[in-house]
mmCIF file of C-alpha atoms and ligand atoms in Angstrom:
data_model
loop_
_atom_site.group_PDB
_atom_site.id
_atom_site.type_symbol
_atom_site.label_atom_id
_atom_site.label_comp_id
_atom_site.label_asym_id
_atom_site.label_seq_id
_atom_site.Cartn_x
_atom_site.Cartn_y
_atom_site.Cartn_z
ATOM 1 C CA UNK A 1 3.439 -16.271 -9.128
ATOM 2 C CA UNK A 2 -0.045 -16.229 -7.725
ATOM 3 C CA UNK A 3 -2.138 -19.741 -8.257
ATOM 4 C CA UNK A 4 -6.074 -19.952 -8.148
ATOM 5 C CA UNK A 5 -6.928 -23.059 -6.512
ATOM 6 C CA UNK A 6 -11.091 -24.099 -6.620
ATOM 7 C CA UNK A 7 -11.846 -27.042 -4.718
ATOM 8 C CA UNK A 8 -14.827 -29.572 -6.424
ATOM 9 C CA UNK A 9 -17.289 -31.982 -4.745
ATOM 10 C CA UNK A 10 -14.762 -34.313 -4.599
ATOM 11 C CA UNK A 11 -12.027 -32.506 -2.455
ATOM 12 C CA UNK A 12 -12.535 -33.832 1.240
ATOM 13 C CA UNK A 13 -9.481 -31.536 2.563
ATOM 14 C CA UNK A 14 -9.689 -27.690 3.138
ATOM 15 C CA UNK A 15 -6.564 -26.547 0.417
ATOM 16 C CA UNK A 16 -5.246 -24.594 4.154
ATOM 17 C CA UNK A 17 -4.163 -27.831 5.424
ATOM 18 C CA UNK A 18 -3.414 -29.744 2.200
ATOM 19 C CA UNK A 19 -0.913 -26.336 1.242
ATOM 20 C CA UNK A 20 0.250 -26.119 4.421
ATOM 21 C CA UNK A 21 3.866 -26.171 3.844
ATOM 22 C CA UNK A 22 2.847 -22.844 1.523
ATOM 23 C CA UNK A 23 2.387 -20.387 4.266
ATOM 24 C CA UNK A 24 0.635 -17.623 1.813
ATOM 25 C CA UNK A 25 -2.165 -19.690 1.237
ATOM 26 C CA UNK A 26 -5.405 -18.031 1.463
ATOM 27 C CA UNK A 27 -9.178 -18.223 1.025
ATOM 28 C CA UNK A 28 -10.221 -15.582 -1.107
ATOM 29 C CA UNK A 29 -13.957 -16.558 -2.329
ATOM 30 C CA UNK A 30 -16.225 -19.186 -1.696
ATOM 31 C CA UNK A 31 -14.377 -22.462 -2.892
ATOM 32 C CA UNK A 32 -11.559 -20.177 -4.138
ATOM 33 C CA UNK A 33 -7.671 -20.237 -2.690
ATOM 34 C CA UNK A 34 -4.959 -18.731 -3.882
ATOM 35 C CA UNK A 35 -0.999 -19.490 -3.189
ATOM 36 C CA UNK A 36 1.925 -17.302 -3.155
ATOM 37 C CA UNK A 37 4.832 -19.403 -4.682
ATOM 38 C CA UNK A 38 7.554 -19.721 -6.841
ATOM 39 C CA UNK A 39 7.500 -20.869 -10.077
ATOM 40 C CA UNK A 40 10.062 -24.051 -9.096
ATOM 41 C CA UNK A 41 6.944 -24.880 -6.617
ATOM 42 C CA UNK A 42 4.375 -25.434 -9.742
ATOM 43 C CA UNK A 43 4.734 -28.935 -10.295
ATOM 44 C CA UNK A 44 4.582 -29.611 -6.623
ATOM 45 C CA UNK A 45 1.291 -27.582 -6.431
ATOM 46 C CA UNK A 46 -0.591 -29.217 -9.535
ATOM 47 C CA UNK A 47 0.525 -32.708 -7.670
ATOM 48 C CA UNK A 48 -1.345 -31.845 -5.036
ATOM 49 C CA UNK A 49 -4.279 -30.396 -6.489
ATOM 50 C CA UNK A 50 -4.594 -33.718 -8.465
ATOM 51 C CA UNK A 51 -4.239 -35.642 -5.436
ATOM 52 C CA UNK A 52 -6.881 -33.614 -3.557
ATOM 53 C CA UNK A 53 -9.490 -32.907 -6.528
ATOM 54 C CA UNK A 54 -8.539 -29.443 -6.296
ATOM 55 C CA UNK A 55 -8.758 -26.960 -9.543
ATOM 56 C CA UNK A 56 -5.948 -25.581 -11.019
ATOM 57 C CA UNK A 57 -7.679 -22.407 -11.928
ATOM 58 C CA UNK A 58 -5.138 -20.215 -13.273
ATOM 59 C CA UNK A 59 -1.980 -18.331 -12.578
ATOM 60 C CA UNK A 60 -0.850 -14.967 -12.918
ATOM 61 C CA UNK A 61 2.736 -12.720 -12.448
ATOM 62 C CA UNK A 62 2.403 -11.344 -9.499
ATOM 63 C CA UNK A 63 3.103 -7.813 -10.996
ATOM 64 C CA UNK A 64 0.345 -8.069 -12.982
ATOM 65 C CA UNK A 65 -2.087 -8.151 -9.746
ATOM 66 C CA UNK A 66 -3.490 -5.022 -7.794
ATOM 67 C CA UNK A 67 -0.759 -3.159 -6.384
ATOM 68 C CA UNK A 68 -1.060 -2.430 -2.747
ATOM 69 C CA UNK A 69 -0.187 1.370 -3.712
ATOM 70 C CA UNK A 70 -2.328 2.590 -6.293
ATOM 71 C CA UNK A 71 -4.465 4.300 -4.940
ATOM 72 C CA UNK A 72 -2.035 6.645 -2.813
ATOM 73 C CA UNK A 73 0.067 7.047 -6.100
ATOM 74 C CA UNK A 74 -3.209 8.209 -8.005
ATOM 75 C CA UNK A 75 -4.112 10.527 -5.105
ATOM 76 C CA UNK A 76 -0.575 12.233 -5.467
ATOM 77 C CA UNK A 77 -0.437 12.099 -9.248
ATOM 78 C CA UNK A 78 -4.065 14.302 -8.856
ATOM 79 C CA UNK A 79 -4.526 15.863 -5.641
ATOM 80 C CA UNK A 80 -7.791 16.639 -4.842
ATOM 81 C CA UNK A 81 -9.331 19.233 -6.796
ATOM 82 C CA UNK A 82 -11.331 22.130 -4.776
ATOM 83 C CA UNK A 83 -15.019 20.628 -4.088
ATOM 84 C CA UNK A 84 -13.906 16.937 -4.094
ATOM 85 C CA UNK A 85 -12.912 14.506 -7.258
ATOM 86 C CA UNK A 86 -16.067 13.703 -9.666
ATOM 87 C CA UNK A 87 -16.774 10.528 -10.777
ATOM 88 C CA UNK A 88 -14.926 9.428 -14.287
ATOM 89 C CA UNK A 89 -18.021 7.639 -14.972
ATOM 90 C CA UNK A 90 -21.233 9.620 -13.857
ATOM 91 C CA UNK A 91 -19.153 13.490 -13.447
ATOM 92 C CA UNK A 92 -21.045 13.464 -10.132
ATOM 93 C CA UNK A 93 -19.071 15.021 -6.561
ATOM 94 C CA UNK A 94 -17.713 11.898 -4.861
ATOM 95 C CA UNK A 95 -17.415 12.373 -1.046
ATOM 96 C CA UNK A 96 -13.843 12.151 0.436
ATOM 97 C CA UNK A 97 -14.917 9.039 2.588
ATOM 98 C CA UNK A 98 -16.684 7.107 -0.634
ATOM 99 C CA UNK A 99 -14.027 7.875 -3.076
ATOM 100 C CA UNK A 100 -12.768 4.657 -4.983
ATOM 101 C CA UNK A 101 -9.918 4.332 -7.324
ATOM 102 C CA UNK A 102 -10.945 2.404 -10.489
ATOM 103 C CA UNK A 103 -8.496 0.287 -12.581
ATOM 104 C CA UNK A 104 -10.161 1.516 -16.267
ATOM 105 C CA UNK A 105 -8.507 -1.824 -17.501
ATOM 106 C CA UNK A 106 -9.472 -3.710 -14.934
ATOM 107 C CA UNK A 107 -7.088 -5.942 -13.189
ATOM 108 C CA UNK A 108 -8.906 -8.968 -13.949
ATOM 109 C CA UNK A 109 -7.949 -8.423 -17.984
ATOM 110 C CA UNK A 110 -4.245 -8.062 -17.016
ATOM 111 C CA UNK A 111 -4.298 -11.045 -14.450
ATOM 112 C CA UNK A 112 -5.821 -13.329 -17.981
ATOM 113 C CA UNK A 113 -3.276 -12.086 -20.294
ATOM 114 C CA UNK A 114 -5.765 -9.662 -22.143
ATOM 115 C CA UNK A 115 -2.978 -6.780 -22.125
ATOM 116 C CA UNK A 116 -2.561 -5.896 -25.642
ATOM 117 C CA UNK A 117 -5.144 -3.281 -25.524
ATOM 118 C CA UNK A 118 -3.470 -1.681 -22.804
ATOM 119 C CA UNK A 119 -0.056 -1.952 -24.443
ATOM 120 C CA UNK A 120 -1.391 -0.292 -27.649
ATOM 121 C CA UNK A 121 -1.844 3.050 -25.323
ATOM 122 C CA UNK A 122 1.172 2.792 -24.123
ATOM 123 C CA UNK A 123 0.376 1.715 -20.420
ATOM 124 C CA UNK A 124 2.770 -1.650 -19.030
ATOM 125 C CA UNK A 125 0.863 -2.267 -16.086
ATOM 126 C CA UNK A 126 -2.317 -2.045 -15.045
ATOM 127 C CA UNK A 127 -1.788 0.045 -11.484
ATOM 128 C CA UNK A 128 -0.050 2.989 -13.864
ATOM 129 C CA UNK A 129 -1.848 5.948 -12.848
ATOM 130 C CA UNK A 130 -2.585 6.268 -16.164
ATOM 131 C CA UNK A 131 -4.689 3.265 -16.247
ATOM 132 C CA UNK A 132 -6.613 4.481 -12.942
ATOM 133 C CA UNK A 133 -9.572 7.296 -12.321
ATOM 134 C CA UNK A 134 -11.751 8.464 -9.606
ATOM 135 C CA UNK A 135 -15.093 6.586 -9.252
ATOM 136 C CA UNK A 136 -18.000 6.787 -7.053
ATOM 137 C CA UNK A 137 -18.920 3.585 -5.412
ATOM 138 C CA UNK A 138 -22.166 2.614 -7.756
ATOM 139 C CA UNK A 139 -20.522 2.952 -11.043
ATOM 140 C CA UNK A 140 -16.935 1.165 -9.901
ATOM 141 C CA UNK A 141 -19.528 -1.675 -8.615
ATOM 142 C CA UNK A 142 -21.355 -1.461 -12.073
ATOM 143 C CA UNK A 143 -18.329 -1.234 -14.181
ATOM 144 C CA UNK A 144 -17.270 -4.640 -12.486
ATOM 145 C CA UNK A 145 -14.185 -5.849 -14.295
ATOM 146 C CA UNK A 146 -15.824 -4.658 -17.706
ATOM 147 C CA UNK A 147 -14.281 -3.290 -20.378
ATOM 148 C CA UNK A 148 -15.849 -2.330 -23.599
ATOM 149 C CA UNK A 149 -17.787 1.275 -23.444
ATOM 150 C CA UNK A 150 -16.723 1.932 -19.858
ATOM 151 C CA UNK A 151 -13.189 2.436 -21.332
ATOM 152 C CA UNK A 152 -14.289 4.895 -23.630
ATOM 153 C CA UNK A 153 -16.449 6.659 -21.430
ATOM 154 C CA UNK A 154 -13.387 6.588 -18.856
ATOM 155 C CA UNK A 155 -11.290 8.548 -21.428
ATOM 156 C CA UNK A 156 -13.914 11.026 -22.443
ATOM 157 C CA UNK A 157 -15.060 11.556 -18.733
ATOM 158 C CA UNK A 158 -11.776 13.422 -18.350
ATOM 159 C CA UNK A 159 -12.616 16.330 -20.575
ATOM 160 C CA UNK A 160 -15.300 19.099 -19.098
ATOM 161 C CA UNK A 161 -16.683 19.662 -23.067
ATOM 162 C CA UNK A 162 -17.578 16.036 -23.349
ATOM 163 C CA UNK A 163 -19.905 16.028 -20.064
ATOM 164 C CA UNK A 164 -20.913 20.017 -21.399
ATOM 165 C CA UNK A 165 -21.725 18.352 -24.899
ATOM 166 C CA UNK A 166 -23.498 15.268 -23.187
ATOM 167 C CA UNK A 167 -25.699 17.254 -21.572
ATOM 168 C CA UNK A 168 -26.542 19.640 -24.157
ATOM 169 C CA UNK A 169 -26.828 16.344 -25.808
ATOM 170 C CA UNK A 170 -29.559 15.086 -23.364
ATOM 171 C CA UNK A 171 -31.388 18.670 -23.257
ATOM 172 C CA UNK A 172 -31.599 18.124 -26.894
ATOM 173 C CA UNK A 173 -33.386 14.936 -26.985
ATOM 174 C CA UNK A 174 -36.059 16.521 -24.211
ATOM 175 C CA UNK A 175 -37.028 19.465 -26.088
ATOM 176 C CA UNK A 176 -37.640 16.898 -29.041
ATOM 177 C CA UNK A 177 -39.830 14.449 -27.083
ATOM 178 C CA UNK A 178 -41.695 17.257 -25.397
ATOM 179 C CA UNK A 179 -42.332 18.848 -28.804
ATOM 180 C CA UNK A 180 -43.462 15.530 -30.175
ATOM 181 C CA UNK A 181 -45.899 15.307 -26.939
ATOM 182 C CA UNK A 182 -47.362 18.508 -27.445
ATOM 183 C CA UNK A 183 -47.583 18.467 -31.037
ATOM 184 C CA UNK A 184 -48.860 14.982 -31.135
ATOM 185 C CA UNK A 185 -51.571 16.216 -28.449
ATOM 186 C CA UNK A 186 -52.630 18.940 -30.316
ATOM 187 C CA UNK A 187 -53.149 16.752 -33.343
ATOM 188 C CA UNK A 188 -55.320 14.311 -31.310
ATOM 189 C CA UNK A 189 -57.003 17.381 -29.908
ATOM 190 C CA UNK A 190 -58.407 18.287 -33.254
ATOM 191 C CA UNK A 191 -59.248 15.148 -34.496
ATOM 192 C CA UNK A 192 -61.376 13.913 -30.995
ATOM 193 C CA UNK A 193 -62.855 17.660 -32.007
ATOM 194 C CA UNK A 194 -63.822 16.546 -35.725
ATOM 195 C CA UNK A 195 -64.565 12.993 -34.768
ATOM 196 C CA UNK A 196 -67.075 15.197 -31.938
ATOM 197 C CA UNK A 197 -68.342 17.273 -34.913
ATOM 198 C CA UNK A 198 -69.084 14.393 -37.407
ATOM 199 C CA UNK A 199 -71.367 12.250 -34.271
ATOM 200 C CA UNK A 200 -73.229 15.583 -33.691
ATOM 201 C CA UNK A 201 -72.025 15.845 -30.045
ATOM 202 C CA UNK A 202 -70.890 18.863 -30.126
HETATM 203 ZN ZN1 LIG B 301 -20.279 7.527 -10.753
#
């Protein structure tokens, strides 16, 4: 099991020394620790963290973390396509050197017992390549450990009609709003014209 130890105001010790008889622990985040341990070591753990003013944050199986694989097991499920892998997200070319591998159910969801969306599709664990796409850098860091749209957009991004029918989509719109420009111009046009011709300017 994984634990998530934050330490308050009122913990004097740094967790590294207080744990020290846990050799995995580890600052991961400002405040934040996390532990390695068994499950027989929990009690032992929340003693000390009561002791020491220490949060308990939260624990998690460790298979439902971030496997240290994934991302090689993703590349050889899809080898790279001629021209590069495009974003899931935006469809744009991804460079070989910026190319991220995003969990669409993010880990985070998995790691806080949020699985049964996952399970409904049929996926058991969140580093299934199943569960993972290519991403450029600025929509993984906007996608965060969302949910929601971005796992909609994940599964349509796969198909080349929905990103053909999105932009059709988009062209759409532009002819509209430039026709309502010009139209409403031309409108204005004639009445600044008749408004010209009632004053006697013209
Ligand atoms: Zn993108």
């Amino acid at each position: 099991m994984y634990y998530e130890i934050l330490t308050t105001e009122r913990s004097r010790r740094d967790p590294r020394r207080a744990f020290r008889r846990f050799p995995s622990v580890r600052r991961t985040g400002q405040a934040l620790y996390r532990i390695q341990a068994d499950e027989r070591k929990e009690r032992k753990i929340a003693r000390i963290c009561r002791r020491r003013h220490y949060i308990l944050k939260r624990k998690y199986p460790e298979q439902l973390g971030r496997s240290d694989n994934y991302r090689r097991a993703f590349l050889a499920q899809y080898p790279r396509p001629a021209g590069g892998y495009r974003c899931r997200y935006c469809h744009r070319r991804i460079p070989d050197a910026k190319l991220t591998i995003d969990h669409i159910f993010p880990v985070y969801m998995a790691k806080t017992g949020r699985t049964f969306p996952m399970r409904l599709l049929g996926i058991e664990d969140v580093n299934d390549v199943r569960n993972l796409a290519p991403a450029c850098r600025r929509c993984n860091y906007r996608k965060g450990s969302r949910a929601g749209l971005w796992i909609v957009r994940a599964a349509l991004g796969k198909y080349r009609v929905y990103w053909i029918l999105l932009r059709l989509a988009q062209l759409l719109l532009l002819g509209v709003l430039i026709w309502l420009v010009v139209s409403s111009s031309t409108i204005l046009a004639e009445w600044v014209w008749e408004i010209r011709q009632w004053s006697g300017f013209a």
